Structure formats: structure tokens, C-alpha cells
mmCIF file of C-alpha atoms in Angstrom:
data_model
loop_
_atom_site.group_PDB
_atom_site.id
_atom_site.type_symbol
_atom_site.label_atom_id
_atom_site.label_comp_id
_atom_site.label_asym_id
_atom_site.label_seq_id
_atom_site.Cartn_x
_atom_site.Cartn_y
_atom_site.Cartn_z
ATOM 1 C CA MET L 1 37.646 70.027 4.712
ATOM 2 C CA LEU L 2 40.939 68.206 4.117
ATOM 3 C CA LYS L 3 43.878 70.507 4.893
ATOM 4 C CA VAL L 4 47.108 69.895 2.972
ATOM 5 C CA ILE L 5 50.199 70.340 5.173
ATOM 6 C CA GLY L 6 53.239 71.462 3.219
ATOM 7 C CA ASN L 7 55.973 71.882 5.837
ATOM 8 C CA LYS L 8 57.018 71.045 9.368
ATOM 9 C CA LYS L 9 55.804 74.361 10.797
ATOM 10 C CA GLN L 10 52.309 73.858 9.385
ATOM 11 C CA PHE L 11 52.227 70.368 10.887
ATOM 12 C CA GLU L 12 53.263 71.618 14.333
ATOM 13 C CA THR L 13 50.708 74.425 14.184
ATOM 14 C CA PHE L 14 47.941 72.056 13.155
ATOM 15 C CA VAL L 15 48.695 69.503 15.895
ATOM 16 C CA SER L 16 49.115 72.145 18.606
ATOM 17 C CA SER L 17 45.794 73.787 17.695
ATOM 18 C CA THR L 18 43.975 71.457 20.127
ATOM 19 C CA GLU L 19 46.336 71.748 23.082
ATOM 20 C CA GLY L 20 44.205 72.116 26.195
ATOM 21 C CA GLU L 21 41.179 70.637 24.383
ATOM 22 C CA SER L 22 41.213 66.976 25.390
ATOM 23 C CA LYS L 23 37.974 66.250 23.514
ATOM 24 C CA ARG L 24 38.929 67.837 20.187
ATOM 25 C CA SER L 25 40.432 65.407 17.678
ATOM 26 C CA LEU L 26 42.659 65.705 14.624
ATOM 27 C CA PHE L 27 43.161 63.049 11.955
ATOM 28 C CA VAL L 28 46.442 63.366 10.053
ATOM 29 C CA HIS L 29 46.817 61.173 6.964
ATOM 30 C CA PHE L 30 50.411 60.390 5.958
ATOM 31 C CA SER L 31 50.171 59.579 2.256
ATOM 32 C CA ALA L 32 52.106 59.183 -0.985
ATOM 33 C CA PRO L 33 50.953 60.104 -4.519
ATOM 34 C CA TRP L 34 51.901 56.689 -5.921
ATOM 35 C CA ALA L 35 49.675 54.742 -3.487
ATOM 36 C CA SER L 36 46.130 54.427 -4.846
ATOM 37 C CA SER L 37 44.813 53.479 -1.407
ATOM 38 C CA CYS L 38 45.840 56.937 -0.159
ATOM 39 C CA ALA L 39 43.382 58.612 -2.522
ATOM 40 C CA GLN L 40 40.687 56.231 -1.291
ATOM 41 C CA LEU L 41 41.540 57.093 2.289
ATOM 42 C CA ASP L 42 41.316 60.838 1.570
ATOM 43 C CA ASN L 43 37.796 60.290 0.251
ATOM 44 C CA LEU L 44 36.867 58.162 3.257
ATOM 45 C CA LEU L 45 38.079 60.803 5.728
ATOM 46 C CA MET L 46 36.096 63.523 3.970
ATOM 47 C CA GLU L 47 33.035 61.283 3.861
ATOM 48 C CA LEU L 48 33.310 60.567 7.591
ATOM 49 C CA GLN L 49 33.691 64.258 8.376
ATOM 50 C CA ARG L 50 30.572 65.041 6.331
ATOM 51 C CA GLU L 51 28.708 62.266 8.143
ATOM 52 C CA TYR L 52 29.681 63.273 11.661
ATOM 53 C CA GLY L 53 29.909 67.025 11.097
ATOM 54 C CA GLN L 54 32.700 69.581 10.834
ATOM 55 C CA ASN L 55 32.807 69.956 14.626
ATOM 56 C CA ALA L 56 33.530 66.271 15.254
ATOM 57 C CA PHE L 57 37.180 66.345 14.131
ATOM 58 C CA ASP L 58 39.595 68.084 11.756
ATOM 59 C CA ILE L 59 41.438 66.278 8.967
ATOM 60 C CA ALA L 60 44.720 66.921 7.188
ATOM 61 C CA LYS L 61 47.180 65.128 4.920
ATOM 62 C CA VAL L 62 50.966 65.038 4.794
ATOM 63 C CA ASP L 63 53.082 63.777 1.907
ATOM 64 C CA ALA L 64 55.205 61.326 3.905
ATOM 65 C CA GLU L 65 58.104 61.353 1.438
ATOM 66 C CA SER L 66 58.193 65.140 0.998
ATOM 67 C CA LEU L 67 58.346 65.675 4.762
ATOM 68 C CA PRO L 68 60.594 62.809 5.970
ATOM 69 C CA GLU L 69 61.529 64.642 9.165
ATOM 70 C CA VAL L 70 57.880 64.778 10.222
ATOM 71 C CA SER L 71 57.226 61.195 9.137
ATOM 72 C CA MET L 72 60.212 59.868 11.077
ATOM 73 C CA ALA L 73 59.317 61.873 14.182
ATOM 74 C CA GLN L 74 55.816 60.384 14.088
ATOM 75 C CA LYS L 75 57.176 56.861 13.467
ATOM 76 C CA VAL L 76 55.369 56.485 10.151
ATOM 77 C CA CYS L 77 56.637 53.294 8.518
ATOM 78 C CA ALA L 78 54.102 52.838 5.720
ATOM 79 C CA VAL L 79 51.445 54.648 3.742
ATOM 80 C CA PRO L 80 48.638 55.197 4.174
ATOM 81 C CA SER L 81 48.843 55.831 7.903
ATOM 82 C CA VAL L 82 46.485 57.977 9.957
ATOM 83 C CA ILE L 83 47.505 59.394 13.319
ATOM 84 C CA ILE L 84 44.792 60.665 15.653
ATOM 85 C CA PHE L 85 45.745 63.550 17.941
ATOM 86 C CA LYS L 86 43.877 64.811 21.012
ATOM 87 C CA GLY L 87 45.047 67.788 23.006
ATOM 88 C CA GLY L 88 48.252 67.926 20.973
ATOM 89 C CA LYS L 89 49.170 64.314 21.798
ATOM 90 C CA VAL L 90 48.898 61.056 19.868
ATOM 91 C CA ALA L 91 45.714 59.210 20.858
ATOM 92 C CA GLY L 92 45.933 56.424 18.309
ATOM 93 C CA ARG L 93 46.929 55.395 14.817
ATOM 94 C CA VAL L 94 45.553 53.348 11.937
ATOM 95 C CA GLU L 95 48.083 51.834 9.568
ATOM 96 C CA GLY L 96 47.018 50.791 6.083
ATOM 97 C CA PHE L 97 43.621 51.221 4.469
ATOM 98 C CA GLN L 98 41.379 50.108 7.343
ATOM 99 C CA PRO L 99 37.889 51.621 6.894
ATOM 100 C CA ALA L 100 36.353 49.842 9.888
ATOM 101 C CA GLU L 101 39.042 51.096 12.281
ATOM 102 C CA LEU L 102 38.731 54.645 10.962
ATOM 103 C CA LYS L 103 34.953 54.495 11.384
ATOM 104 C CA ASP L 104 35.491 53.368 14.982
ATOM 105 C CA TRP L 105 37.702 56.367 15.642
ATOM 106 C CA ALA L 106 35.351 58.764 13.859
ATOM 107 C CA ALA L 107 32.381 57.567 15.900
ATOM 108 C CA LYS L 108 34.304 57.823 19.175
ATOM 109 C CA CYS L 109 35.684 61.279 18.392
ATOM 110 C CA SER L 110 32.235 62.481 17.379
ATOM 111 C CA LEU L 111 30.810 61.423 20.733
ATOM 112 C CA ASP L 112 33.783 62.961 22.562
ATOM 113 C CA SER L 113 33.198 66.311 20.868
ATOM 114 C CA PHE L 114 29.499 66.092 21.693
ATOM 115 C CA SER L 115 30.058 65.448 25.416
ATOM 116 C CA ALA L 116 32.652 68.252 25.519
ATOM 117 C CA GLY L 117 29.993 70.715 24.366
ATOM 118 C CA GLU L 118 27.241 69.568 26.711
ATOM 119 C CA SER L 119 27.512 72.590 28.977
ATOM 120 C CA ASP L 120 26.540 74.787 26.051
ATOM 121 C CA ALA L 121 23.381 72.831 25.254
ATOM 122 C CA PRO L 122 20.213 74.897 25.670
ATOM 123 C CA SER L 123 18.141 72.166 27.306
ATOM 124 C CA GLY L 124 17.964 68.533 28.328
ATOM 125 C CA ALA L 125 15.628 67.865 25.415
ATOM 126 C CA ALA L 126 18.172 69.251 22.954
ATOM 127 C CA ILE L 127 20.900 67.054 24.430
ATOM 128 C CA CYS L 128 18.657 64.006 24.140
ATOM 129 C CA GLU L 129 17.827 64.795 20.523
ATOM 130 C CA ASP L 130 21.509 65.286 19.691
ATOM 131 C CA LEU L 131 22.494 62.035 21.401
ATOM 132 C CA ASN L 132 19.785 60.146 19.533
ATOM 133 C CA SER L 133 21.112 61.399 16.214
ATOM 134 C CA ARG L 134 24.573 60.123 17.140
ATOM 135 C CA LEU L 135 23.197 56.772 18.260
ATOM 136 C CA LYS L 136 21.493 56.469 14.897
ATOM 137 C CA ARG L 137 24.781 57.159 13.114
ATOM 138 C CA LEU L 138 26.563 54.559 15.241
ATOM 139 C CA ILE L 139 23.885 51.963 14.529
ATOM 140 C CA ASN L 140 24.227 52.614 10.809
ATOM 141 C CA THR L 141 28.032 52.584 10.716
ATOM 142 C CA ALA L 142 27.885 49.148 9.085
ATOM 143 C CA ARG L 143 25.180 46.839 7.786
ATOM 144 C CA LEU L 144 25.554 44.736 10.933
ATOM 145 C CA THR L 145 26.520 46.531 14.112
ATOM 146 C CA LEU L 146 27.177 44.901 17.478
ATOM 147 C CA PHE L 147 27.106 46.886 20.724
ATOM 148 C CA MET L 148 29.040 44.787 23.214
ATOM 149 C CA LYS L 149 31.090 44.895 26.392
ATOM 150 C CA GLY L 150 34.707 45.079 25.296
ATOM 151 C CA THR L 151 36.016 44.299 21.832
ATOM 152 C CA PRO L 152 35.980 41.165 19.650
ATOM 153 C CA GLU L 153 39.609 40.563 20.633
ATOM 154 C CA GLY L 154 38.944 41.298 24.312
ATOM 155 C CA PRO L 155 35.289 40.741 25.282
ATOM 156 C CA LYS L 156 34.457 41.793 28.848
ATOM 157 C CA CYS L 157 31.544 39.416 29.452
ATOM 158 C CA GLY L 158 30.533 35.890 28.498
ATOM 159 C CA PHE L 159 27.508 36.971 26.468
ATOM 160 C CA SER L 160 29.610 39.305 24.343
ATOM 161 C CA ARG L 161 32.217 36.591 23.807
ATOM 162 C CA GLN L 162 29.568 34.097 22.738
ATOM 163 C CA ILE L 163 27.899 36.408 20.237
ATOM 164 C CA VAL L 164 31.234 37.309 18.633
ATOM 165 C CA ASP L 165 32.038 33.605 18.293
ATOM 166 C CA LEU L 166 28.611 32.957 16.738
ATOM 167 C CA LEU L 167 28.965 35.730 14.159
ATOM 168 C CA ARG L 168 32.513 34.704 13.296
ATOM 169 C CA SER L 169 31.499 31.064 12.894
ATOM 170 C CA HIS L 170 29.117 32.182 10.129
ATOM 171 C CA ASN L 171 31.746 34.437 8.492
ATOM 172 C CA VAL L 172 29.633 37.522 9.225
ATOM 173 C CA ASP L 173 31.117 40.940 8.475
ATOM 174 C CA PHE L 174 30.279 43.156 11.466
ATOM 175 C CA TRP L 175 31.337 46.343 13.238
ATOM 176 C CA THR L 176 31.424 46.689 17.009
ATOM 177 C CA PHE L 177 31.170 49.418 19.611
ATOM 178 C CA ASP L 178 32.411 48.975 23.185
ATOM 179 C CA ILE L 179 29.625 50.306 25.404
ATOM 180 C CA LEU L 180 31.915 50.176 28.468
ATOM 181 C CA ALA L 181 33.990 52.949 26.876
ATOM 182 C CA ASP L 182 31.078 55.395 26.699
ATOM 183 C CA GLU L 183 28.463 55.650 29.443
ATOM 184 C CA GLN L 184 26.289 58.000 27.363
ATOM 185 C CA VAL L 185 25.935 55.409 24.632
ATOM 186 C CA ARG L 186 25.498 52.577 27.132
ATOM 187 C CA GLN L 187 22.567 54.234 28.876
ATOM 188 C CA GLY L 188 21.169 56.129 25.896
ATOM 189 C CA LEU L 189 20.871 53.093 23.658
ATOM 190 C CA LYS L 190 18.741 51.271 26.219
ATOM 191 C CA SER L 191 16.094 53.979 25.919
ATOM 192 C CA TYR L 192 16.595 54.568 22.212
ATOM 193 C CA SER L 193 15.874 50.942 21.308
ATOM 194 C CA ASP L 194 13.789 49.991 24.363
ATOM 195 C CA TRP L 195 16.132 47.063 25.002
ATOM 196 C CA PRO L 196 17.674 47.019 28.511
ATOM 197 C CA THR L 197 20.556 44.546 28.126
ATOM 198 C CA TYR L 198 23.738 43.980 26.123
ATOM 199 C CA PRO L 199 24.937 42.788 23.691
ATOM 200 C CA GLN L 200 22.634 44.320 21.061
ATOM 201 C CA VAL L 201 22.771 43.487 17.352
ATOM 202 C CA TYR L 202 21.460 45.728 14.555
ATOM 203 C CA LEU L 203 21.008 44.793 10.915
ATOM 204 C CA ASP L 204 20.467 47.545 8.345
ATOM 205 C CA GLY L 205 19.648 49.989 11.142
ATOM 206 C CA GLU L 206 17.061 47.770 12.846
ATOM 207 C CA LEU L 207 17.430 46.060 16.228
ATOM 208 C CA LEU L 208 17.524 42.272 15.986
ATOM 209 C CA GLY L 209 18.052 41.566 19.679
ATOM 210 C CA GLY L 210 20.602 39.966 21.954
ATOM 211 C CA LEU L 211 22.428 36.685 22.246
ATOM 212 C CA ASP L 212 19.406 34.391 22.590
ATOM 213 C CA VAL L 213 17.623 35.962 19.621
ATOM 214 C CA ILE L 214 20.675 35.762 17.362
ATOM 215 C CA ARG L 215 21.439 32.195 18.394
ATOM 216 C CA GLU L 216 17.932 31.125 17.349
ATOM 217 C CA GLU L 217 17.881 33.194 14.160
ATOM 218 C CA LEU L 218 21.177 31.700 12.998
ATOM 219 C CA LYS L 219 19.485 28.309 12.847
ATOM 220 C CA GLU L 220 17.454 29.609 9.892
ATOM 221 C CA GLN L 221 19.281 29.640 6.550
ATOM 222 C CA ASN L 222 17.126 32.480 5.221
ATOM 223 C CA PHE L 223 18.347 34.656 8.067
ATOM 224 C CA VAL L 224 21.977 33.631 7.559
ATOM 225 C CA ASP L 225 21.713 34.492 3.859
ATOM 226 C CA ARG L 226 20.650 38.069 4.738
ATOM 227 C CA LEU L 227 23.771 38.777 6.756
ATOM 228 C CA PRO L 228 26.776 40.599 5.260
ATOM 229 C CA LYS L 229 29.690 38.223 4.770
ATOM 230 C CA LYS L 230 33.441 38.717 4.830
ATOM 231 C CA HIS L 231 35.069 38.225 1.444
#
């Protein structure tokens, strides 16, 4: 549920509610009623919370112009802006309407909240089932999802760098997940998809393969035509 913060005290209470909980995340949307993209972002945040579950992260909105003291203290220079808090501290921020970046954060925070609650899991089988459901959500974050080492801007291995260059050369619209940032995903996905190496590419929820497979497939125009393209 999207909480509306009306004053400085409410903001401080909301942010401090996770102090001491390093895995619990808060998304605070600094908005303005005149910006249409802010309404879109509200809907996106609520959609992501429904997708990942109420326990993944909490969401709230602040009218940036009505609470200038809060906005200035948080160095908000434009709307929409989303600040992500963990343990009462800023963990990151997304400026502008950036759905892909917000989905990245939502996926990461969902996995963080899951690993934080592992000690309460009733059995290893239950943990495995829960992890698989999260892997499925990650795979389906976008039509084409790439699990790689590092990020497109900073790949951590030659294979990951090459596959990013290949996809970009064909103007492919894709979402990535850094498997070096999450050992659960790195190991779990190998079993989930029965594919032992990275990078891994998924299209519409189905595994395509790694670098060699994609390099060959991209030689076929029918395959290229199936891929989502950047506008």
C-alpha cells in the first residue's frame, strides 16, 4: 500500500522504522501533482509491490513542493525521484521515470528480504520453493533478461561484455541482473534452469542459452525479429 507522508515527522518516522533491519527496504517517491510521470510512477511502485509481495518493501510518497525542507535535506532536485532506504540510511536513488532501474531495485530488495527471513523457514524444501518463485519473477522482469557478471556499463568478464555488445548492436531492449551481487541467485539459477555457466539469456521466460547460442541465433533474421527492440 502506498503511504502518503504529509509532514516532516511522518517522514522521519517512516524512514526510521527500519533502523536495525539492514535487509528491510523503503521506497520513498518524491512527487508533484503537476507531473504526469509521477502518477505513472505511483502505479508502477504499487504494481511492483503486488508482484514481489507486501513483505519485500514498503512504499510511500512525499509532495516535494509541500515539504521543501524534507526535499532539500534528501537532495531531491527533480520529480519524480525515488529514494531507497535500508536500515534508516539511503541505499540508492532513481531520478526520473526509470521503470527498468526501479525493477532492478525491487528485485534486489525482494531477494534481500527473503534471505533475511531464512532462519524462520520451516524446511530446506520450503526455502528452495520460495527461491524458485523469486527466480521466476526475476526471469520474467522483462521480455529479454540477461543474467551476467557485472552490469552492462561494468561487465566483470569477457563473455558478459561480449553478449552485451551483441545485444546492443542489434538494438535489443533487455534487462540485466548481476549474479555476482547475489550468491543465492548465482547458484540457484544453475539448478533452476539446468545451465551451469553464465551469462544466461531468457526470452519471454524461457532460457535461450549463453554467449555461443545467442551469437549463432543472431545470424538468423527470424530470431532477431522476435527480440524486443529499443524505441
